[in-house]
Every structure is written in C-alpha cells, then in structure tokens.
mmCIF file of C-alpha atoms in Angstrom:
data_model
loop_
_atom_site.group_PDB
_atom_site.id
_atom_site.type_symbol
_atom_site.label_atom_id
_atom_site.label_comp_id
_atom_site.label_asym_id
_atom_site.label_seq_id
_atom_site.Cartn_x
_atom_site.Cartn_y
_atom_site.Cartn_z
ATOM 1 C CA UNK A 166 -10.540 9.234 15.393
ATOM 2 C CA UNK A 167 -8.907 6.484 13.286
ATOM 3 C CA UNK A 168 -7.962 7.403 9.741
ATOM 4 C CA UNK A 169 -8.994 3.874 8.689
ATOM 5 C CA UNK A 170 -11.568 1.608 10.294
ATOM 6 C CA UNK A 171 -12.063 -1.877 8.857
ATOM 7 C CA UNK A 172 -14.900 -3.902 10.357
ATOM 8 C CA UNK A 173 -15.890 -7.549 9.777
ATOM 9 C CA UNK A 174 -14.488 -7.774 6.244
ATOM 10 C CA UNK A 175 -15.211 -11.074 4.498
ATOM 11 C CA UNK A 176 -14.157 -12.283 1.069
ATOM 12 C CA UNK A 177 -15.211 -15.515 -0.626
ATOM 13 C CA UNK A 178 -14.031 -17.093 -3.852
ATOM 14 C CA UNK A 179 -16.777 -19.612 -4.532
ATOM 15 C CA UNK A 180 -16.982 -21.870 -1.495
ATOM 16 C CA UNK A 181 -13.550 -20.781 -0.272
ATOM 17 C CA UNK A 182 -13.587 -18.147 2.451
ATOM 18 C CA UNK A 183 -10.357 -16.190 1.976
ATOM 19 C CA UNK A 184 -11.055 -13.482 4.568
ATOM 20 C CA UNK A 185 -13.209 -14.054 7.634
ATOM 21 C CA UNK A 186 -14.254 -11.310 10.070
ATOM 22 C CA UNK A 187 -11.225 -9.034 9.545
ATOM 23 C CA UNK A 188 -11.379 -5.953 11.786
ATOM 24 C CA UNK A 189 -8.768 -3.359 12.680
ATOM 25 C CA UNK A 190 -8.246 0.386 12.869
ATOM 26 C CA UNK A 191 -5.304 2.595 11.994
ATOM 27 C CA UNK A 192 -4.478 6.025 13.364
ATOM 28 C CA UNK A 193 -3.040 8.783 11.189
ATOM 29 C CA UNK A 194 0.746 8.536 11.018
ATOM 30 C CA UNK A 195 0.863 4.906 12.121
ATOM 31 C CA UNK A 196 2.455 2.015 10.258
ATOM 32 C CA UNK A 197 0.730 -1.366 10.371
ATOM 33 C CA UNK A 198 2.623 -4.506 9.326
ATOM 34 C CA UNK A 199 0.667 -7.572 8.250
ATOM 35 C CA UNK A 200 2.552 -10.859 8.470
ATOM 36 C CA UNK A 201 1.635 -14.460 7.760
ATOM 37 C CA UNK A 202 2.314 -17.385 5.464
ATOM 38 C CA UNK A 203 1.582 -17.281 1.750
ATOM 39 C CA UNK A 204 -2.114 -17.874 1.189
ATOM 40 C CA UNK A 205 -3.155 -16.444 4.544
ATOM 41 C CA UNK A 206 -5.196 -13.650 2.924
ATOM 42 C CA UNK A 207 -2.805 -10.707 3.285
ATOM 43 C CA UNK A 208 -2.762 -9.661 -0.372
ATOM 44 C CA UNK A 209 -6.506 -10.214 -0.739
ATOM 45 C CA UNK A 210 -7.052 -7.848 2.178
ATOM 46 C CA UNK A 211 -5.005 -5.131 0.460
ATOM 47 C CA UNK A 212 -6.896 -5.720 -2.776
ATOM 48 C CA UNK A 213 -10.193 -5.300 -0.925
ATOM 49 C CA UNK A 214 -9.008 -2.042 0.616
ATOM 50 C CA UNK A 215 -8.002 -0.770 -2.823
ATOM 51 C CA UNK A 216 -11.273 -2.004 -4.396
ATOM 52 C CA UNK A 217 -9.473 -4.369 -6.729
ATOM 53 C CA UNK A 218 -11.671 -6.999 -5.086
ATOM 54 C CA UNK A 219 -15.170 -6.472 -3.725
ATOM 55 C CA UNK A 220 -15.640 -7.742 -0.152
ATOM 56 C CA UNK A 221 -18.613 -10.010 0.468
ATOM 57 C CA UNK A 222 -19.203 -8.559 3.913
ATOM 58 C CA UNK A 223 -18.163 -5.793 6.281
ATOM 59 C CA UNK A 224 -17.460 -2.072 6.147
ATOM 60 C CA UNK A 225 -14.510 0.199 5.327
ATOM 61 C CA UNK A 226 -14.439 3.747 6.703
ATOM 62 C CA UNK A 227 -11.862 6.470 6.004
ATOM 63 C CA UNK A 228 -11.748 9.533 8.256
ATOM 64 C CA UNK A 229 -14.983 8.423 9.902
ATOM 65 C CA UNK A 230 -16.852 8.200 6.581
ATOM 66 C CA UNK A 231 -18.075 4.790 5.444
ATOM 67 C CA UNK A 232 -16.876 4.316 1.861
ATOM 68 C CA UNK A 233 -17.936 0.663 1.594
ATOM 69 C CA UNK A 234 -20.706 -1.278 3.279
ATOM 70 C CA UNK A 235 -21.503 -4.733 1.922
ATOM 71 C CA UNK A 236 -25.093 -4.277 3.129
ATOM 72 C CA UNK A 237 -25.560 -0.903 1.401
ATOM 73 C CA UNK A 238 -25.650 -0.912 -2.433
ATOM 74 C CA UNK A 239 -25.308 2.886 -2.439
ATOM 75 C CA UNK A 240 -21.673 2.490 -1.313
ATOM 76 C CA UNK A 241 -20.879 0.030 -4.114
ATOM 77 C CA UNK A 242 -21.623 2.009 -7.272
ATOM 78 C CA UNK A 243 -18.979 1.238 -9.940
ATOM 79 C CA UNK A 244 -18.870 4.915 -10.913
ATOM 80 C CA UNK A 245 -17.559 5.788 -7.438
ATOM 81 C CA UNK A 246 -14.830 3.158 -7.239
ATOM 82 C CA UNK A 247 -12.048 5.221 -8.817
ATOM 83 C CA UNK A 248 -12.663 8.096 -6.411
ATOM 84 C CA UNK A 249 -12.615 5.704 -3.453
ATOM 85 C CA UNK A 250 -9.319 4.221 -4.604
ATOM 86 C CA UNK A 251 -7.733 7.649 -4.206
ATOM 87 C CA UNK A 252 -7.822 7.088 -0.444
ATOM 88 C CA UNK A 253 -5.256 4.303 -0.899
ATOM 89 C CA UNK A 254 -1.940 4.108 -2.705
ATOM 90 C CA UNK A 255 -0.758 0.602 -3.585
ATOM 91 C CA UNK A 256 2.800 -0.515 -4.251
ATOM 92 C CA UNK A 257 2.796 -3.926 -5.922
ATOM 93 C CA UNK A 258 5.288 -6.765 -5.552
ATOM 94 C CA UNK A 259 6.414 -6.568 -9.181
ATOM 95 C CA UNK A 260 6.592 -2.775 -9.670
ATOM 96 C CA UNK A 261 3.982 -2.663 -12.493
ATOM 97 C CA UNK A 262 5.603 0.360 -14.137
ATOM 98 C CA UNK A 263 4.593 1.309 -17.666
ATOM 99 C CA UNK A 264 7.596 0.310 -19.829
ATOM 100 C CA UNK A 265 6.922 2.961 -22.486
ATOM 101 C CA UNK A 266 7.156 5.830 -19.977
ATOM 102 C CA UNK A 267 10.140 7.339 -18.185
ATOM 103 C CA UNK A 268 10.434 7.293 -14.408
ATOM 104 C CA UNK A 269 9.055 10.839 -14.245
ATOM 105 C CA UNK A 270 6.189 10.018 -16.595
ATOM 106 C CA UNK A 271 5.278 6.961 -14.530
ATOM 107 C CA UNK A 272 5.129 9.093 -11.394
ATOM 108 C CA UNK A 273 3.125 11.933 -12.906
ATOM 109 C CA UNK A 274 0.772 10.039 -15.231
ATOM 110 C CA UNK A 275 -2.108 9.847 -12.740
ATOM 111 C CA UNK A 276 -1.709 13.532 -11.888
ATOM 112 C CA UNK A 277 -1.825 14.564 -15.551
ATOM 113 C CA UNK A 278 -4.876 12.383 -16.194
ATOM 114 C CA UNK A 279 -6.676 13.892 -13.250
ATOM 115 C CA UNK A 280 -5.734 17.388 -14.342
ATOM 116 C CA UNK A 281 -7.238 16.752 -17.778
ATOM 117 C CA UNK A 282 -10.523 15.851 -16.099
ATOM 118 C CA UNK A 283 -10.439 19.087 -14.135
ATOM 119 C CA UNK A 284 -12.094 21.976 -15.970
ATOM 120 C CA UNK A 285 -9.363 24.327 -14.734
ATOM 121 C CA UNK A 286 -6.754 22.117 -16.344
ATOM 122 C CA UNK A 287 -8.360 22.657 -19.735
ATOM 123 C CA UNK A 288 -8.218 26.434 -19.612
ATOM 124 C CA UNK A 289 -5.378 28.889 -20.146
ATOM 125 C CA UNK A 290 -3.356 27.636 -17.195
ATOM 126 C CA UNK A 291 -2.798 24.211 -18.748
ATOM 127 C CA UNK A 292 0.942 24.654 -19.306
ATOM 128 C CA UNK A 293 1.387 26.037 -15.814
ATOM 129 C CA UNK A 294 -0.413 23.031 -14.369
ATOM 130 C CA UNK A 295 1.784 20.651 -16.371
ATOM 131 C CA UNK A 296 4.931 22.329 -15.071
ATOM 132 C CA UNK A 297 3.670 22.128 -11.492
ATOM 133 C CA UNK A 298 2.833 18.450 -11.888
ATOM 134 C CA UNK A 299 6.245 17.668 -13.364
ATOM 135 C CA UNK A 300 7.893 19.576 -10.518
ATOM 136 C CA UNK A 301 5.907 17.488 -8.033
ATOM 137 C CA UNK A 302 7.123 14.339 -9.784
ATOM 138 C CA UNK A 303 10.734 15.479 -9.627
ATOM 139 C CA UNK A 304 10.390 16.217 -5.928
ATOM 140 C CA UNK A 305 9.027 12.733 -5.275
ATOM 141 C CA UNK A 306 11.841 11.123 -7.271
ATOM 142 C CA UNK A 307 14.337 13.193 -5.277
ATOM 143 C CA UNK A 308 12.727 11.929 -2.078
ATOM 144 C CA UNK A 309 13.358 8.400 -3.359
ATOM 145 C CA UNK A 310 17.003 9.216 -4.152
ATOM 146 C CA UNK A 311 16.351 9.093 -7.900
ATOM 147 C CA UNK A 312 16.904 12.675 -9.054
ATOM 148 C CA UNK A 313 19.314 11.471 -11.725
ATOM 149 C CA UNK A 314 16.940 8.814 -13.072
ATOM 150 C CA UNK A 315 13.918 10.935 -14.038
ATOM 151 C CA UNK A 316 14.482 10.422 -17.778
ATOM 152 C CA UNK A 317 15.288 6.722 -17.558
ATOM 153 C CA UNK A 318 12.893 4.015 -18.718
ATOM 154 C CA UNK A 319 12.082 1.031 -16.465
ATOM 155 C CA UNK A 320 14.394 -1.318 -18.391
ATOM 156 C CA UNK A 321 17.268 1.071 -17.606
ATOM 157 C CA UNK A 322 16.642 0.858 -13.860
ATOM 158 C CA UNK A 323 17.535 -1.794 -11.298
ATOM 159 C CA UNK A 324 14.750 -3.618 -9.493
ATOM 160 C CA UNK A 325 15.262 -1.497 -6.407
ATOM 161 C CA UNK A 326 15.118 1.694 -8.456
ATOM 162 C CA UNK A 327 11.947 0.534 -10.191
ATOM 163 C CA UNK A 328 10.307 -0.167 -6.851
ATOM 164 C CA UNK A 329 11.277 3.279 -5.589
ATOM 165 C CA UNK A 330 9.681 4.807 -8.699
ATOM 166 C CA UNK A 331 6.570 2.772 -7.885
ATOM 167 C CA UNK A 332 6.566 4.183 -4.344
ATOM 168 C CA UNK A 333 6.858 7.731 -5.705
ATOM 169 C CA UNK A 334 3.963 7.005 -8.069
ATOM 170 C CA UNK A 335 1.807 5.746 -5.193
ATOM 171 C CA UNK A 336 2.582 8.903 -3.202
ATOM 172 C CA UNK A 337 1.765 11.256 -6.083
ATOM 173 C CA UNK A 338 -1.959 11.536 -5.350
ATOM 174 C CA UNK A 339 -1.338 11.960 -1.613
ATOM 175 C CA UNK A 340 -3.378 8.967 -0.443
ATOM 176 C CA UNK A 341 -4.696 8.705 3.103
ATOM 177 C CA UNK A 342 -3.079 5.266 3.447
ATOM 178 C CA UNK A 343 -0.072 3.928 1.543
ATOM 179 C CA UNK A 344 -0.188 0.144 1.082
ATOM 180 C CA UNK A 345 2.752 -2.126 0.296
ATOM 181 C CA UNK A 346 2.273 -5.698 -0.902
ATOM 182 C CA UNK A 347 5.539 -7.445 -0.027
ATOM 183 C CA UNK A 348 7.564 -4.632 -1.624
ATOM 184 C CA UNK A 349 10.899 -6.491 -1.504
ATOM 185 C CA UNK A 350 9.776 -9.986 -2.545
ATOM 186 C CA UNK A 351 10.803 -9.483 -6.201
ATOM 187 C CA UNK A 352 14.194 -8.003 -5.350
ATOM 188 C CA UNK A 353 17.629 -9.515 -5.044
ATOM 189 C CA UNK A 354 18.836 -9.447 -1.425
ATOM 190 C CA UNK A 355 21.345 -6.674 -2.079
ATOM 191 C CA UNK A 356 18.571 -4.409 -3.417
ATOM 192 C CA UNK A 357 16.144 -5.049 -0.567
ATOM 193 C CA UNK A 358 17.904 -2.667 1.800
ATOM 194 C CA UNK A 359 17.479 0.415 -0.401
ATOM 195 C CA UNK A 360 13.704 -0.076 -0.589
ATOM 196 C CA UNK A 361 13.380 -0.784 3.130
ATOM 197 C CA UNK A 362 15.393 2.382 3.809
ATOM 198 C CA UNK A 363 12.849 4.421 1.844
ATOM 199 C CA UNK A 364 9.951 2.872 3.767
ATOM 200 C CA UNK A 365 11.746 3.546 7.063
ATOM 201 C CA UNK A 366 12.068 7.180 6.018
ATOM 202 C CA UNK A 367 8.351 7.355 5.260
ATOM 203 C CA UNK A 368 7.587 5.894 8.688
ATOM 204 C CA UNK A 369 9.803 8.533 10.309
ATOM 205 C CA UNK A 370 7.773 11.166 8.449
ATOM 206 C CA UNK A 371 4.616 9.613 9.965
ATOM 207 C CA UNK A 372 3.201 8.426 6.664
ATOM 208 C CA UNK A 373 0.160 6.252 7.344
ATOM 209 C CA UNK A 374 1.028 2.817 5.933
ATOM 210 C CA UNK A 375 -0.045 -0.801 5.733
ATOM 211 C CA UNK A 376 2.881 -3.076 4.902
ATOM 212 C CA UNK A 377 2.498 -6.738 3.994
ATOM 213 C CA UNK A 378 5.973 -8.124 4.567
ATOM 214 C CA UNK A 379 8.073 -11.191 5.298
ATOM 215 C CA UNK A 380 10.819 -9.027 6.809
ATOM 216 C CA UNK A 381 10.196 -9.706 10.507
ATOM 217 C CA UNK A 382 12.963 -7.496 11.924
ATOM 218 C CA UNK A 383 11.781 -4.679 9.691
ATOM 219 C CA UNK A 384 8.184 -5.121 10.868
ATOM 220 C CA UNK A 385 9.327 -5.097 14.504
ATOM 221 C CA UNK A 386 11.451 -1.972 14.150
ATOM 222 C CA UNK A 387 9.326 0.142 11.788
ATOM 223 C CA UNK A 388 5.673 -0.732 12.410
ATOM 224 C CA UNK A 389 3.592 0.584 15.287
ATOM 225 C CA UNK A 390 1.189 -2.355 15.102
ATOM 226 C CA UNK A 391 1.433 -5.895 13.709
ATOM 227 C CA UNK A 392 -1.313 -8.228 12.560
ATOM 228 C CA UNK A 393 -0.585 -11.925 12.117
ATOM 229 C CA UNK A 394 -2.977 -13.652 9.721
ATOM 230 C CA UNK A 395 -3.485 -17.350 9.155
ATOM 231 C CA UNK A 396 -6.172 -19.061 7.120
ATOM 232 C CA UNK A 397 -7.951 -15.805 6.361
ATOM 233 C CA UNK A 398 -8.389 -14.737 9.983
ATOM 234 C CA UNK A 399 -6.481 -12.481 12.362
ATOM 235 C CA UNK A 400 -4.785 -14.746 14.872
ATOM 236 C CA UNK A 401 -3.013 -12.016 16.807
ATOM 237 C CA UNK A 402 -2.594 -8.250 16.687
ATOM 238 C CA UNK A 403 -0.947 -5.679 18.900
ATOM 239 C CA UNK A 404 2.136 -3.475 19.306
ATOM 240 C CA UNK A 405 4.843 -4.555 16.884
ATOM 241 C CA UNK A 406 7.553 -5.410 19.380
ATOM 242 C CA UNK A 407 5.121 -7.304 21.579
ATOM 243 C CA UNK A 408 3.782 -9.477 18.760
ATOM 244 C CA UNK A 409 7.189 -10.150 17.186
ATOM 245 C CA UNK A 410 9.183 -10.635 20.379
ATOM 246 C CA UNK A 411 6.546 -12.010 22.767
ATOM 247 C CA UNK A 412 3.637 -13.496 20.783
ATOM 248 C CA UNK A 413 0.691 -14.639 22.863
ATOM 249 C CA UNK A 414 -0.661 -17.261 20.448
ATOM 250 C CA UNK A 415 1.002 -20.606 19.779
ATOM 251 C CA UNK A 416 0.292 -20.328 16.040
ATOM 252 C CA UNK A 417 2.105 -16.985 15.965
ATOM 253 C CA UNK A 418 5.065 -18.485 17.811
ATOM 254 C CA UNK A 419 5.237 -21.351 15.308
ATOM 255 C CA UNK A 420 5.230 -18.943 12.387
ATOM 256 C CA UNK A 421 7.866 -16.619 13.861
ATOM 257 C CA UNK A 422 10.149 -19.501 14.817
ATOM 258 C CA UNK A 423 10.947 -19.919 11.114
ATOM 259 C CA UNK A 424 12.387 -16.400 11.090
ATOM 260 C CA UNK A 425 14.389 -16.661 14.310
ATOM 261 C CA UNK A 426 17.928 -15.415 13.897
ATOM 262 C CA UNK A 427 20.581 -18.082 14.044
#
C-alpha cells in the first residue's frame, strides 16, 4: 500500500493550467525527486500537497485514506486543513525561520503550540511536557549536526545552518512525507554540500521524501524514483538511475543535457 497516492491533480491560475493530470504514488521509505525547468509546476505541486494551494481537480490519499477530493466538498473544509497539513513537512527554499526565535525555539514552536491545544498539556504535567518537547528539539538539532547552535538566532547562523534548522523543524511533527522545495537553491555552493549530506542521511534512514531539486547527480544517487515535469505535466517518471542516465523521452534528454558533466 502506497503511503501517498496522488491522482489526476490539476491546478489552474485563471486561464493558465499550471498542473495537468499529475499522478504518482510513493511507498513508505522511498525518496522521490522531481526535476524540471523553472515554471514547470514543481513548486505548485508541493504547495498543493501541503494545502498551501487548493487543486482544481484530482485526489490526494495518505495511507489509503483520501484527504482531498476536488469532487467532494466534505474533504475541503477549511477547518480540517491544518490537520491535513500534518501529513506533510515542507522545507522551503529560503528557510523561513522566525528571526525572533532561537534555533531550538524554531524547531519546537509547532510542538509547543500543539501541546497547548491538548487538554493534557494544560494540566499538572505542563512543565514535564515542555521539557520533553525541548529534549525532542535538541535531539533533532543534534541529528542535523547543530547541537552547539540551539541558542543561536537565525542571523547568527550560516545559510546552510539555517536550512538544517528548517529541516529539523519540518521533522518535529513526524510527518508522513517530508517535502523539499529546492533546498539548496538559496545557498552558496560551499554550503550546498552540508545540506545535501543531511538529506542523504535521511534517505539512508528510509525517510519518505519528495525532493524538488536541480542537483541531478544528487537526484540520481539518492532518490528511488524521479519525475521529470515540463509545462505542468509529467513527461517521464521511473527509477532514478534509469531516468537520469537513460531517459526515454527526447524532452527529458534535452533538459538533462544542460547538466551533463564536462
């Protein structure tokens, strides 16, 4: 049973069709890389999965339960959106950390907010819950190699460190699928490697991920599956090495030729 099943997703902005008949599935523990030129619909697809955009058509199912169906208003209630977003963690291109909070506070903020909404978190065990949440945040920062940066504010961190804090934050609520939107595009080349190393480690731990990336060698070596998008449609999809090394479609070959090693 796939952990994620996306079927016939469409997204329109006015008369412009940004996504057209997007369908794929993802097994638990797999990493899916989505490649394609800017404007091909990759980021819009992630935004639809995270309910930052509402698809105009199609269905999204997580663990065999339909959580969105464009034909069923009962799956589109605004009051349910936040709960549905918990299935997905999203790491943005530009970190999007809160500047007034430390690295640890950025990681644990969502956990503390959720705890406050929990009746148990408002009773006598409140301090114990806070300590457990902070411990969880420290463990995630340690996993990112940032144990010594827990008390630092975003402006005191390098771009690579900020992105690793953002990854820890996305992992905090234990999402079913962790999504990355070009996680190294805002980084200097020398900082790209440290973020890719973290994502490689997550793949080795069989974290279920969707990675929008322009790093073709990384996609080939880390992802189980690759989707190539162009003009809002899936042109080609399949095993990562097959798509990257031996693409079947001419449009895919044209795109990848720009990334061929000299």
